[in-house]
Amino acid sequence: MKGFRSMFLVTVIASVAVSVRSEEIAMQTPSSTATAAISASWMKESTTKLQHELTAKYGAQQQPRLDRGLGQVAEFWRADDGDQAAFEEFVRTNFAGDQATLDTMFSRFQTLLEQLDGHMHEINREFNQQSDLDAGPVLPFDEVFAGYDPSAHVLDDFFSNKLAFTLLLNFPLTTLDERLKNGPAWSRRQWAEARLTQRFDKRIPADVNLAIAQAAAESGQYIAQYNIWMYHLVDAQGQRIFPPKMRLLSHWNLRDEIKADYSDSQNGLAKQRMIQQVMERIVTQTIPQVVIDNPNVDWNPYTNDVKPAAAKDSDKPAPESMQISNAPEPDTRYATLLKTFNAARKADPYSPTAPTLIARRFDEDREIPEARVKAMLEQVLSSPLVPQVAKLIQTRLGRPLDPFDVWYNGFRPGSQYTEAQLDEMVAKKYPTAAAYQKDIPNLLIKLGFAPDRAQYVANNIIVDPARGSGHAMGSQMRSEKAHLRTRVEKTGMNYKAFNIAVHEMGHNVEQTFSLNDNDYTLLQGVPNTAFTEALAFVFQGHDLELLGLPAPDAKSQAERILNDFWATFEIAGVGLVDMGVWHWMYDHPQATPKQLDQATVQIAKNIWNQYYTPVFNRKDVVLLGIYSHMIDSFLYLPDYPMGHMIAFQIEEQMKKSGSIGPEFERMAKMGRISPDLWMERATGRPVGPEALLEAAKRALSATR
Ligand SMILES: [Zn+2]
């Protein structure tokens, strides 16, 4: 059911953990060949009979609708849905033979499905509360609640009570091709009708949905506990270069620490190289099992030596029967990924028009064909701007590039402040989640929203303290509010958390406008995930101004554009690795975790060697495989580089219009039409990397 698609907990490229929620995945993995047309001899006869009978009753002008509707119902009707008499009775009773009845049916379904989606989402949010919020230990049964999806049977129920058939009898099913070709000429109502029937274009069994939801929850849990205790990393001299109590979640916090370490002139480089070493051991699964989320051992990630901790910085107890050894994590990372693959694959037989998760992700979720996305990523990766920007970074660093410099952050205009200075400012301003909540109207006014609109949106957002680094959870009905989950330490919010909160707030604002201010709730949301990320990036890009620091000047803006260009260069490769790994799994469905480990390492190396080696002069680097999304997010990563491209398109438009607030609102209210159509109406051009590349080119010449 596509109505659930925008309930994903959207994530920030900079730092957020949770991404795709089980219910979203379950709802997006469609269909049923078990529903293939029953070849009952009576079906054709009944259809012909009903065509004549109902055309005579309602008039010839209803005939095209009737023919289409009968075809659509026949396609999904199974023997256990009823015999010939039941089929005919159903059609006679439920065909809306005039416009007034059809309009009533449309609006009543819209209203009631909003209630269904909204309340299911509400239950899901509550059941995930203990896992999502900073609210004490997660007990085993909490994980079961989090893995449970009360909406898993809805699709089945709607086919058995025939409400799905009622829609299929009266409203058109469309293909991606039709939506791309005819969509530009459609009315808003036609788009809403297309989204309405899309919810029922598959008939997937509930047990398959449940298996997918469980795999998603389990992999999420694996990722959420993958911490590295940094004080316990030691070098050859036994030196500790990270501070006590520093616990970093892979990969988000590790990567962000690399970024932060550029401002540590003393130990920065040593820290960055050590983190790279840790990441590589995670990807290759040579990391000792015992060092994962365990402050009771010291670890030299270069030699891989493990010893009992010689210093204590945490009360976290040692794992029971802890064996001090460097026995590697036994490919759990790839076993976990394989579990998500095997769960996702269960839906394939029920999805004849998109028979792989890859096809469902691109054709149905993104609504941009995979080949087109791949071409856009490659266009960025092979841009002649890449070596030029790399050279500039090298000059600034005064040393040859290290592989971890894919996360170079020296282009940030905010780098004039140290992380510590920013942390202090943020902690003072936001000692609690409630303090952030209270400030939302002011933040929105600073972004150009009129005071009444700012207050209106703020009233629709609830801020909760997050267990992870933060996420946004929109609502699915107008009577519910969006939730902003943010990480607040005992010492107050830090800058990283603020940066993420601003991003997530962007999601919440989009969620609010696209649900509450849309002419059709059926069109709530955005065309695909990249769009909501793009809109969130717009907010995130202004985080320093929201702290009351100076707006970036032209030079700073050029810096930021180069930063985004470099980030897109980095994440485009990560996206290609994610795509490559899913293709490999489909090509090798019987693979063992060990084989998947080796394949992933090879794919990461290949992409690196093709696009990164030319500027880094280093071969066979595996860093592109470190993203946690690869393990628990079902081919989500290509959305990030798409997000950057789309963000540039949107941002250029915001600049033209002069103010973020009203333009953001105009765009968010368009809702979930097709990606290219949305973008054309928002900016005058279809989706593509050109805006990013042009901006980067201008920025590069402004920097010289
Ligand atoms: Zn996001």
XYZ file of C-alpha atoms and ligand atoms in Angstrom:
705
model
C 0.000 0.000 0.000
C 1.671 3.108 -1.243
C -0.220 5.217 1.260
C 2.367 4.235 3.807
C 5.345 5.211 1.725
C 5.927 8.578 3.283
C 5.974 7.174 6.766
C 9.606 6.226 6.424
C 11.886 7.625 9.032
C 13.864 9.718 6.726
C 17.524 10.055 7.385
C 20.215 12.566 6.990
C 23.244 11.925 4.879
C 25.376 13.667 7.453
C 24.621 11.424 10.343
C 21.425 9.598 10.914
C 20.872 6.022 11.735
C 17.430 4.745 11.081
C 16.176 4.775 7.586
C 13.588 2.562 6.086
C 10.936 1.278 8.382
C 9.598 -2.178 8.176
C 6.087 -1.097 7.349
C 7.322 1.024 4.495
C 9.224 -1.846 3.021
C 6.362 -4.186 3.551
C 4.034 -1.773 1.869
C 6.325 -1.220 -1.029
C 7.117 -4.793 -1.833
C 4.196 -5.692 -3.889
C 2.099 -8.117 -5.620
C 0.943 -11.537 -6.345
C 1.137 -13.959 -9.197
C -1.157 -16.009 -7.048
C -3.635 -13.328 -8.069
C -3.040 -13.883 -11.749
C -6.289 -13.983 -13.633
C -8.228 -17.089 -12.877
C -8.640 -18.891 -16.113
C -12.201 -19.800 -15.187
C -14.223 -20.352 -18.287
C -17.044 -18.169 -16.963
C -14.916 -15.015 -16.537
C -14.940 -14.065 -20.197
C -18.615 -14.869 -20.547
C -19.533 -12.842 -17.465
C -17.445 -9.921 -18.555
C -19.137 -9.758 -21.948
C -22.572 -10.100 -20.379
C -21.897 -7.324 -17.858
C -20.495 -5.047 -20.540
C -23.790 -5.198 -22.427
C -26.001 -5.068 -19.387
C -24.333 -2.136 -17.650
C -23.736 -0.133 -20.815
C -27.438 -0.369 -21.497
C -28.139 0.738 -17.932
C -25.675 3.629 -17.612
C -25.128 4.766 -21.198
C -22.449 4.358 -23.826
C -20.252 7.093 -22.367
C -19.560 4.830 -19.353
C -18.397 1.953 -21.533
C -14.647 2.658 -21.672
C -14.564 2.953 -17.861
C -16.608 -0.190 -17.502
C -14.412 -2.217 -19.867
C -11.280 -1.092 -18.093
C -12.734 -1.781 -14.653
C -13.914 -5.262 -15.568
C -10.467 -6.082 -16.938
C -8.791 -4.850 -13.766
C -11.073 -6.826 -11.476
C -10.702 -9.973 -13.581
C -6.929 -9.669 -13.343
C -6.966 -9.992 -9.541
C -10.015 -12.210 -8.989
C -9.108 -15.608 -7.517
C -11.237 -18.706 -7.282
C -11.708 -18.183 -3.540
C -13.059 -14.667 -4.151
C -16.281 -16.218 -5.419
C -17.983 -18.026 -8.273
C -19.565 -16.604 -11.408
C -22.693 -15.434 -9.625
C -20.662 -13.729 -6.905
C -18.501 -11.954 -9.484
C -21.480 -10.691 -11.440
C -23.298 -9.632 -8.310
C -20.219 -7.772 -7.118
C -19.863 -5.843 -10.377
C -23.558 -4.947 -10.596
C -23.546 -3.688 -7.041
C -20.305 -1.748 -7.099
C -19.902 -0.174 -10.497
C -20.429 3.568 -10.114
C -22.458 4.275 -13.222
C -22.607 8.057 -12.955
C -20.222 10.850 -12.066
C -21.926 11.794 -8.796
C -21.614 8.266 -7.395
C -18.048 8.061 -8.611
C -17.186 11.365 -6.900
C -18.750 10.213 -3.658
C -16.858 6.946 -3.834
C -13.596 8.752 -4.488
C -13.864 11.169 -1.625
C -15.155 8.620 0.851
C -12.317 6.206 0.076
C -9.869 9.073 0.402
C -11.201 10.016 3.831
C -11.379 6.487 5.169
C -7.994 5.394 3.867
C -6.492 8.437 5.554
C -7.997 7.172 8.810
C -6.681 3.678 8.224
C -3.171 4.804 7.300
C -3.095 7.365 10.057
C -4.084 5.026 12.848
C -1.902 2.152 11.640
C 0.978 4.564 11.586
C 0.090 5.726 15.070
C 0.246 2.128 16.347
C 3.555 1.571 14.594
C 4.977 4.706 16.131
C 3.917 3.649 19.622
C 5.211 0.093 19.173
C 8.599 1.460 18.055
C 8.756 4.034 20.832
C 11.030 2.061 23.154
C 13.495 1.288 20.353
C 13.388 4.785 18.896
C 13.440 6.993 21.979
C 16.029 7.592 24.668
C 13.881 5.876 27.263
C 15.923 3.194 28.989
C 16.884 -0.350 28.011
C 15.251 -2.140 25.117
C 13.954 -5.454 26.447
C 13.551 -8.487 24.205
C 9.780 -8.049 23.952
C 10.270 -4.425 22.886
C 12.076 -5.715 19.840
C 9.125 -7.940 19.048
C 6.790 -4.953 19.287
C 9.092 -2.989 17.008
C 9.150 -5.845 14.535
C 5.384 -6.229 14.515
C 3.432 -4.557 11.746
C -0.292 -4.276 12.428
C -0.926 -3.182 8.853
C 0.629 -6.320 7.378
C -2.779 -7.852 6.679
C -4.571 -4.771 5.408
C -3.962 -5.470 1.754
C -5.197 -9.050 2.129
C -8.238 -7.854 4.042
C -9.108 -5.298 1.391
C -9.045 -7.949 -1.288
C -11.112 -10.384 0.768
C -13.745 -7.808 1.708
C -13.563 -6.624 -1.917
C -12.974 -2.938 -1.170
C -9.863 -3.250 -3.335
C -11.979 -4.699 -6.131
C -14.422 -1.812 -5.796
C -11.585 0.599 -6.496
C -10.194 -1.527 -9.305
C -13.651 -1.654 -10.893
C -13.989 2.122 -10.913
C -10.594 3.813 -11.115
C -7.657 3.302 -13.488
C -4.531 1.277 -12.757
C -1.550 2.923 -14.410
C 1.942 1.792 -15.363
C 5.082 3.852 -14.761
C 5.270 4.339 -18.491
C 1.751 5.805 -18.619
C 2.393 8.055 -15.652
C 5.575 9.359 -17.229
C 3.928 9.827 -20.628
C 0.417 11.035 -19.756
C 0.909 12.438 -16.269
C 1.823 15.962 -17.388
C -1.669 16.404 -18.851
C -3.521 14.920 -15.873
C -5.591 16.939 -13.400
C -4.812 16.761 -9.661
C -7.820 14.495 -9.231
C -6.478 12.163 -11.925
C -3.159 11.968 -10.104
C -4.989 11.266 -6.853
C -6.951 8.487 -8.571
C -3.739 7.007 -9.946
C -2.226 6.923 -6.448
C -5.460 5.500 -5.029
C -5.457 2.421 -7.270
C -1.680 2.002 -7.083
C -2.194 0.930 -3.507
C -3.940 -2.153 -4.846
C -1.847 -2.986 -7.870
C -0.327 -5.967 -6.031
C -1.775 -8.738 -3.959
C 1.069 -9.740 -1.708
C 0.551 -12.371 1.015
C 0.656 -11.134 4.594
C 3.266 -13.670 5.692
C 5.674 -12.266 3.116
C 5.125 -8.729 4.380
C 5.703 -9.932 7.900
C 8.967 -11.684 7.010
C 10.261 -8.507 5.385
C 9.267 -6.403 8.370
C 11.071 -8.808 10.713
C 14.257 -8.824 8.654
C 14.180 -5.032 8.573
C 13.782 -4.822 12.343
C 16.550 -7.362 13.017
C 19.033 -5.705 10.698
C 18.181 -2.320 12.189
C 18.918 -3.667 15.632
C 22.267 -5.114 14.500
C 23.271 -1.749 13.087
C 21.981 0.287 16.039
C 24.299 -1.492 18.485
C 27.434 -1.371 16.360
C 29.474 1.015 18.512
C 33.223 1.486 18.723
C 34.681 2.670 22.058
C 37.321 5.082 20.819
C 39.333 5.506 24.033
C 40.172 1.830 23.736
C 41.841 2.151 20.359
C 45.596 2.084 20.948
C 48.501 2.622 18.601
C 51.813 0.751 18.417
C 53.091 2.653 21.473
C 49.976 1.829 23.437
C 48.902 5.483 23.163
C 45.222 6.451 23.307
C 44.489 9.302 20.911
C 40.748 9.536 21.463
C 39.154 10.889 24.634
C 37.526 8.725 27.329
C 33.846 7.783 26.978
C 33.779 8.471 23.237
C 31.450 5.854 21.780
C 30.903 6.069 18.040
C 28.181 4.317 16.068
C 29.306 2.817 12.773
C 29.305 4.273 10.236
C 27.688 7.631 10.950
C 29.622 8.718 14.008
C 32.913 7.256 12.752
C 32.633 9.184 9.507
C 31.608 12.363 11.284
C 34.569 12.036 13.632
C 36.846 11.891 10.574
C 35.237 15.135 9.439
C 35.638 16.749 12.827
C 39.282 15.684 13.077
C 40.293 18.027 10.231
C 40.228 20.791 12.818
C 42.561 18.907 15.194
C 45.956 20.049 13.965
C 47.820 17.931 16.497
C 46.297 14.454 16.357
C 43.736 14.836 13.586
C 45.577 12.925 10.902
C 46.489 10.038 13.216
C 42.878 9.821 14.362
C 41.542 9.867 10.821
C 43.921 7.141 9.680
C 42.983 5.028 12.661
C 39.268 5.412 11.968
C 39.843 4.454 8.352
C 41.596 1.336 9.600
C 38.605 0.529 11.847
C 36.168 1.026 8.968
C 38.157 -1.227 6.684
C 38.148 -3.945 9.310
C 34.373 -3.660 9.583
C 33.894 -3.923 5.813
C 36.295 -6.871 5.466
C 35.000 -8.447 8.703
C 38.488 -8.737 10.146
C 37.314 -6.684 13.138
C 37.635 -8.745 16.338
C 34.173 -9.692 17.557
C 35.047 -8.796 21.128
C 35.791 -5.101 20.418
C 32.297 -4.331 19.103
C 30.436 -2.133 21.592
C 32.785 -3.243 24.376
C 34.831 -0.792 26.473
C 36.436 -3.634 28.433
C 39.134 -4.371 25.879
C 41.869 -2.330 24.191
C 42.397 -2.817 20.459
C 45.139 -1.888 18.047
C 43.265 -1.785 14.727
C 46.533 -1.927 12.749
C 48.008 -5.083 14.290
C 44.561 -6.299 15.364
C 45.918 -7.065 18.859
C 43.284 -7.198 21.588
C 44.028 -6.907 25.315
C 42.031 -6.404 28.494
C 41.344 -2.688 28.911
C 44.209 -1.038 30.768
C 42.037 1.985 31.505
C 38.403 2.298 32.402
C 36.006 4.933 31.030
C 32.665 3.184 31.250
C 30.575 1.069 33.579
C 29.236 -0.953 30.699
C 29.745 -4.551 31.816
C 31.838 -6.947 29.801
C 29.857 -9.376 27.657
C 29.224 -12.624 29.488
C 31.988 -15.179 29.102
C 34.099 -12.622 27.299
C 37.020 -14.236 25.479
C 39.921 -11.855 24.961
C 40.994 -12.691 21.440
C 41.045 -11.193 18.001
C 38.711 -13.836 16.568
C 36.928 -11.908 13.825
C 33.258 -11.039 13.680
C 31.995 -14.135 11.855
C 30.587 -12.364 8.777
C 27.555 -11.287 10.798
C 27.443 -8.089 8.765
C 26.884 -10.006 5.543
C 24.696 -12.679 7.124
C 22.439 -9.809 8.217
C 22.386 -8.339 4.708
C 21.585 -11.762 3.247
C 18.637 -12.054 5.609
C 17.176 -8.804 4.297
C 17.801 -9.993 0.733
C 16.111 -13.331 1.316
C 13.146 -11.625 2.950
C 12.815 -9.050 0.156
C 13.062 -11.799 -2.450
C 10.003 -13.538 -1.022
C 7.893 -10.799 -2.578
C 9.317 -11.335 -6.063
C 6.887 -14.014 -7.258
C 4.010 -11.723 -6.346
C 5.376 -8.796 -8.308
C 5.273 -9.713 -11.987
C 5.733 -6.170 -13.269
C 8.681 -5.487 -10.939
C 10.036 -8.927 -10.106
C 13.072 -7.889 -8.042
C 13.601 -5.554 -5.125
C 15.873 -3.600 -7.458
C 13.025 -3.060 -9.917
C 10.626 -2.170 -7.129
C 13.031 0.375 -5.733
C 13.617 2.124 -9.023
C 10.395 1.675 -11.014
C 7.945 1.919 -8.162
C 9.542 3.814 -5.283
C 11.791 6.238 -7.141
C 9.771 6.264 -10.362
C 13.013 6.913 -12.225
C 14.372 3.956 -14.217
C 17.572 2.410 -12.787
C 19.546 2.966 -15.980
C 18.798 6.673 -15.793
C 19.856 6.906 -12.137
C 23.071 4.993 -12.856
C 23.868 7.311 -15.743
C 23.353 10.372 -13.527
C 25.684 8.952 -10.844
C 28.338 8.123 -13.422
C 28.018 11.582 -14.910
C 28.996 13.043 -11.539
C 31.743 10.489 -10.848
C 33.427 10.980 -14.202
C 32.995 14.751 -14.298
C 36.186 16.628 -15.268
C 35.507 18.749 -12.188
C 36.484 15.850 -9.894
C 40.282 15.997 -10.460
C 40.169 19.787 -10.259
C 38.405 19.785 -6.910
C 40.679 16.974 -5.674
C 43.703 19.067 -6.567
C 42.302 21.997 -4.638
C 41.763 19.809 -1.562
C 45.291 18.452 -1.819
C 46.678 21.973 -1.991
C 44.722 22.975 1.078
C 45.745 19.933 3.064
C 49.350 20.277 1.984
C 49.682 16.532 1.562
C 48.654 13.847 -0.926
C 45.071 12.683 -0.425
C 44.319 9.794 1.910
C 41.287 7.605 1.062
C 39.348 8.988 4.052
C 39.545 12.405 2.367
C 36.392 11.370 0.496
C 34.941 12.880 3.687
C 36.990 16.069 3.485
C 34.968 18.815 5.080
C 37.299 21.783 4.749
C 34.952 23.405 2.264
C 32.363 24.029 4.970
C 31.865 27.741 5.576
C 31.264 26.755 9.208
C 34.818 25.503 9.578
C 35.833 28.892 10.903
C 34.345 27.679 14.176
C 35.707 24.664 15.961
C 33.365 21.844 16.759
C 33.843 22.687 20.439
C 32.778 26.304 19.968
C 29.699 25.220 18.073
C 28.937 22.532 20.658
C 29.059 25.145 23.387
C 26.731 27.518 21.551
C 24.232 24.764 20.795
C 24.295 23.232 24.283
C 23.594 26.632 25.797
C 20.714 27.286 23.458
C 19.242 23.798 23.610
C 19.856 22.105 26.967
C 16.827 19.851 26.353
C 14.635 18.587 23.548
C 11.909 20.844 24.909
C 14.096 23.915 24.392
C 14.440 23.018 20.730
C 10.712 22.428 20.448
C 10.022 25.882 21.841
C 12.371 27.522 19.356
C 10.906 25.966 16.188
C 8.712 28.976 15.268
C 11.735 31.284 15.508
C 13.850 28.939 13.431
C 11.194 28.834 10.723
C 10.793 32.602 10.694
C 14.544 32.841 10.170
C 14.085 30.603 7.149
C 11.607 33.053 5.646
C 8.286 31.594 6.734
C 5.660 34.163 7.671
C 5.101 34.169 11.448
C 1.616 32.651 11.175
C 2.837 29.882 8.863
C 5.815 29.240 11.144
C 3.530 28.928 14.172
C 1.115 26.749 12.229
C 3.849 24.284 11.243
C 5.470 24.349 14.681
C 2.116 23.396 16.197
C 2.246 20.268 14.047
C 5.656 19.059 15.220
C 6.443 17.173 18.427
C 10.093 16.903 19.486
C 11.172 13.664 21.211
C 14.594 12.659 22.619
C 16.034 10.021 20.277
C 17.986 6.887 21.155
C 19.917 7.145 17.870
C 21.228 10.273 16.242
C 17.822 11.482 15.141
C 15.089 11.029 12.576
C 11.838 12.530 11.396
C 8.551 10.684 11.480
C 5.660 12.321 9.704
C 2.059 11.486 10.404
C -0.380 9.860 8.028
C -3.529 11.709 8.975
C -4.268 15.359 9.511
C -5.328 14.920 13.113
C -1.865 13.552 14.035
C 1.387 15.457 14.348
C 4.832 14.907 12.888
C 7.588 13.792 15.266
C 11.125 15.133 15.311
C 13.487 12.774 17.126
C 16.704 14.399 18.253
C 19.660 13.262 20.316
C 20.231 15.353 23.432
C 23.123 14.479 25.725
C 22.997 15.149 29.468
C 25.178 18.186 28.802
C 22.690 19.486 26.239
C 22.405 19.211 22.481
C 25.705 19.229 20.592
C 26.330 20.731 17.188
C 26.127 17.435 15.301
C 22.734 16.744 16.816
C 21.575 20.278 16.008
C 22.690 19.960 12.404
C 20.698 16.732 12.153
C 17.700 18.205 13.965
C 17.547 21.057 11.458
C 17.599 18.524 8.639
C 14.886 16.436 10.253
C 12.844 19.563 10.891
C 12.943 20.128 7.120
C 11.345 16.708 6.721
C 8.700 17.541 9.316
C 7.812 20.803 7.599
C 7.523 19.072 4.237
C 5.449 16.309 5.848
C 3.117 18.843 7.399
C 2.502 20.891 4.249
C 2.225 17.907 1.950
C -0.328 16.235 4.210
C -2.287 19.074 5.772
C -2.234 21.633 2.972
C -2.557 19.344 -0.001
C -5.810 19.397 -2.014
C -5.826 15.572 -1.882
C -4.528 13.535 1.067
C -3.996 10.744 -1.468
C -1.197 12.907 -2.876
C 0.530 13.481 0.464
C 4.306 13.272 0.407
C 6.804 13.898 -2.350
C 7.569 12.005 -5.585
C 10.265 9.896 -3.928
C 12.674 9.847 -1.006
C 15.287 11.930 -2.797
C 12.870 14.844 -2.845
C 12.207 14.846 0.861
C 15.975 14.580 1.437
C 16.516 17.489 -0.958
C 14.040 19.643 0.895
C 15.662 18.680 4.206
C 19.104 19.589 2.843
C 17.798 23.080 2.104
C 17.099 23.504 5.803
C 20.318 21.824 6.903
C 22.354 24.110 4.651
C 21.259 27.074 6.731
C 22.057 25.630 10.149
C 24.679 28.221 11.057
C 22.354 31.113 10.297
C 19.809 29.455 12.542
C 22.385 29.621 15.330
C 22.593 33.352 14.793
C 25.974 33.130 13.065
C 26.616 35.232 9.965
C 25.022 34.209 6.673
C 27.715 32.906 4.370
C 29.177 35.397 1.887
C 29.781 34.604 -1.786
C 33.107 32.934 -1.040
C 31.577 30.829 1.704
C 28.766 29.845 -0.608
C 31.279 28.685 -3.176
C 32.891 26.633 -0.426
C 29.617 25.026 0.460
C 28.847 24.177 -3.148
C 32.234 22.508 -3.479
C 31.534 20.657 -0.250
C 28.263 19.363 -1.650
C 29.873 18.479 -4.933
C 32.545 16.482 -3.097
C 29.929 14.806 -0.917
C 27.971 13.847 -4.023
C 31.144 12.459 -5.570
C 31.623 10.353 -2.439
C 28.058 9.104 -2.046
C 27.536 8.457 -5.783
C 30.201 5.748 -5.503
C 28.575 4.380 -2.357
C 25.264 4.270 -4.236
C 26.833 2.313 -7.080
C 28.303 -0.173 -4.579
C 24.848 -0.668 -3.023
C 23.373 -1.265 -6.487
C 26.230 -3.606 -7.423
C 25.817 -5.659 -4.238
C 22.066 -6.126 -4.759
C 22.656 -7.218 -8.344
C 25.306 -9.640 -7.123
C 22.926 -11.111 -4.540
C 20.275 -11.616 -7.208
C 22.872 -13.251 -9.454
C 24.024 -15.498 -6.566
C 20.924 -16.277 -4.509
C 22.594 -19.235 -2.795
C 25.630 -17.243 -1.616
C 27.029 -17.712 1.876
C 27.805 -14.722 4.118
C 31.500 -15.323 3.444
C 30.966 -15.181 -0.322
C 28.896 -12.032 0.014
C 31.681 -10.545 2.124
C 34.222 -11.261 -0.609
C 31.910 -10.014 -3.357
C 31.094 -6.779 -1.539
C 34.762 -6.110 -0.916
C 35.482 -6.705 -4.592
C 32.617 -4.491 -5.786
C 33.736 -1.693 -3.450
C 37.295 -2.028 -4.752
C 36.167 -2.018 -8.384
C 34.127 1.153 -8.045
C 36.984 2.725 -6.122
C 39.545 1.737 -8.731
C 37.445 3.048 -11.588
C 36.435 6.441 -10.230
C 38.544 7.219 -7.147
C 41.991 5.803 -7.809
C 42.641 8.421 -10.526
C 42.445 11.205 -7.916
C 43.588 9.370 -4.765
C 46.427 7.383 -6.361
C 45.500 4.480 -4.094
C 44.127 1.164 -5.327
C 41.796 -1.448 -3.851
C 40.324 0.687 -1.073
C 37.165 -0.789 0.520
C 35.822 2.296 2.316
C 32.832 2.703 -0.010
C 31.398 -0.434 1.625
C 31.159 0.994 5.139
C 27.688 2.521 5.023
C 25.300 0.868 7.478
C 22.385 1.519 5.116
C 23.856 -1.142 2.876
C 23.037 -3.685 5.546
C 19.619 -2.623 6.790
C 18.022 -0.277 4.268
C 17.121 -2.343 1.202
C 18.931 -0.442 -1.551
C 18.295 2.985 -0.168
C 21.682 4.595 -0.782
C 21.216 5.815 -4.382
C 18.655 8.207 -2.956
C 21.400 10.257 -1.346
C 23.302 11.376 -4.467
C 19.945 11.869 -6.193
C 19.040 13.997 -3.195
C 22.088 16.184 -3.702
C 21.307 16.715 -7.380
C 17.682 17.447 -6.665
C 18.695 19.698 -3.766
C 20.730 21.827 -6.126
C 17.837 22.115 -8.511
C 15.555 23.181 -5.695
C 18.053 25.475 -4.067
C 18.775 27.332 -7.305
C 15.023 27.866 -7.523
C 14.873 29.149 -3.925
C 17.657 31.598 -4.704
C 15.748 32.845 -7.735
C 12.610 33.349 -5.686
C 14.497 35.121 -2.901
C 12.966 33.388 0.133
C 12.884 29.793 1.318
C 9.631 29.798 3.265
C 6.960 30.502 0.635
C 8.801 28.614 -2.100
C 9.276 25.578 0.170
C 5.568 25.618 0.918
C 4.612 25.908 -2.774
C 6.798 22.934 -3.648
C 5.805 20.740 -0.689
C 2.114 21.194 -1.464
C 2.481 19.630 -4.915
C 2.603 16.223 -3.289
C 3.382 12.909 -4.853
C 3.176 13.398 -8.591
C 5.932 11.974 -10.806
C 9.529 13.110 -10.071
C 10.170 14.830 -13.372
C 6.787 16.519 -13.422
C 7.245 17.772 -9.856
C 10.681 19.106 -10.720
C 9.502 20.764 -13.925
C 6.707 22.522 -12.053
C 9.046 23.446 -9.224
C 12.043 24.612 -11.268
C 11.277 24.404 -14.970
C 13.621 21.442 -15.610
C 13.365 17.660 -15.169
C 15.538 15.788 -12.624
C 19.262 15.754 -13.449
C 22.817 16.518 -12.242
C 23.266 19.609 -14.407
C 22.355 22.164 -11.722
C 24.930 20.626 -9.370
C 27.679 20.437 -11.985
C 27.066 23.977 -13.195
C 27.094 25.341 -9.660
C 30.302 23.435 -8.870
C 31.976 24.787 -11.981
C 31.075 28.360 -11.020
C 32.198 27.768 -7.440
C 35.506 26.335 -8.563
C 36.364 29.343 -10.692
C 35.256 31.686 -7.891
C 37.645 29.911 -5.534
C 40.712 30.274 -7.716
Zn 16.807 13.080 5.714
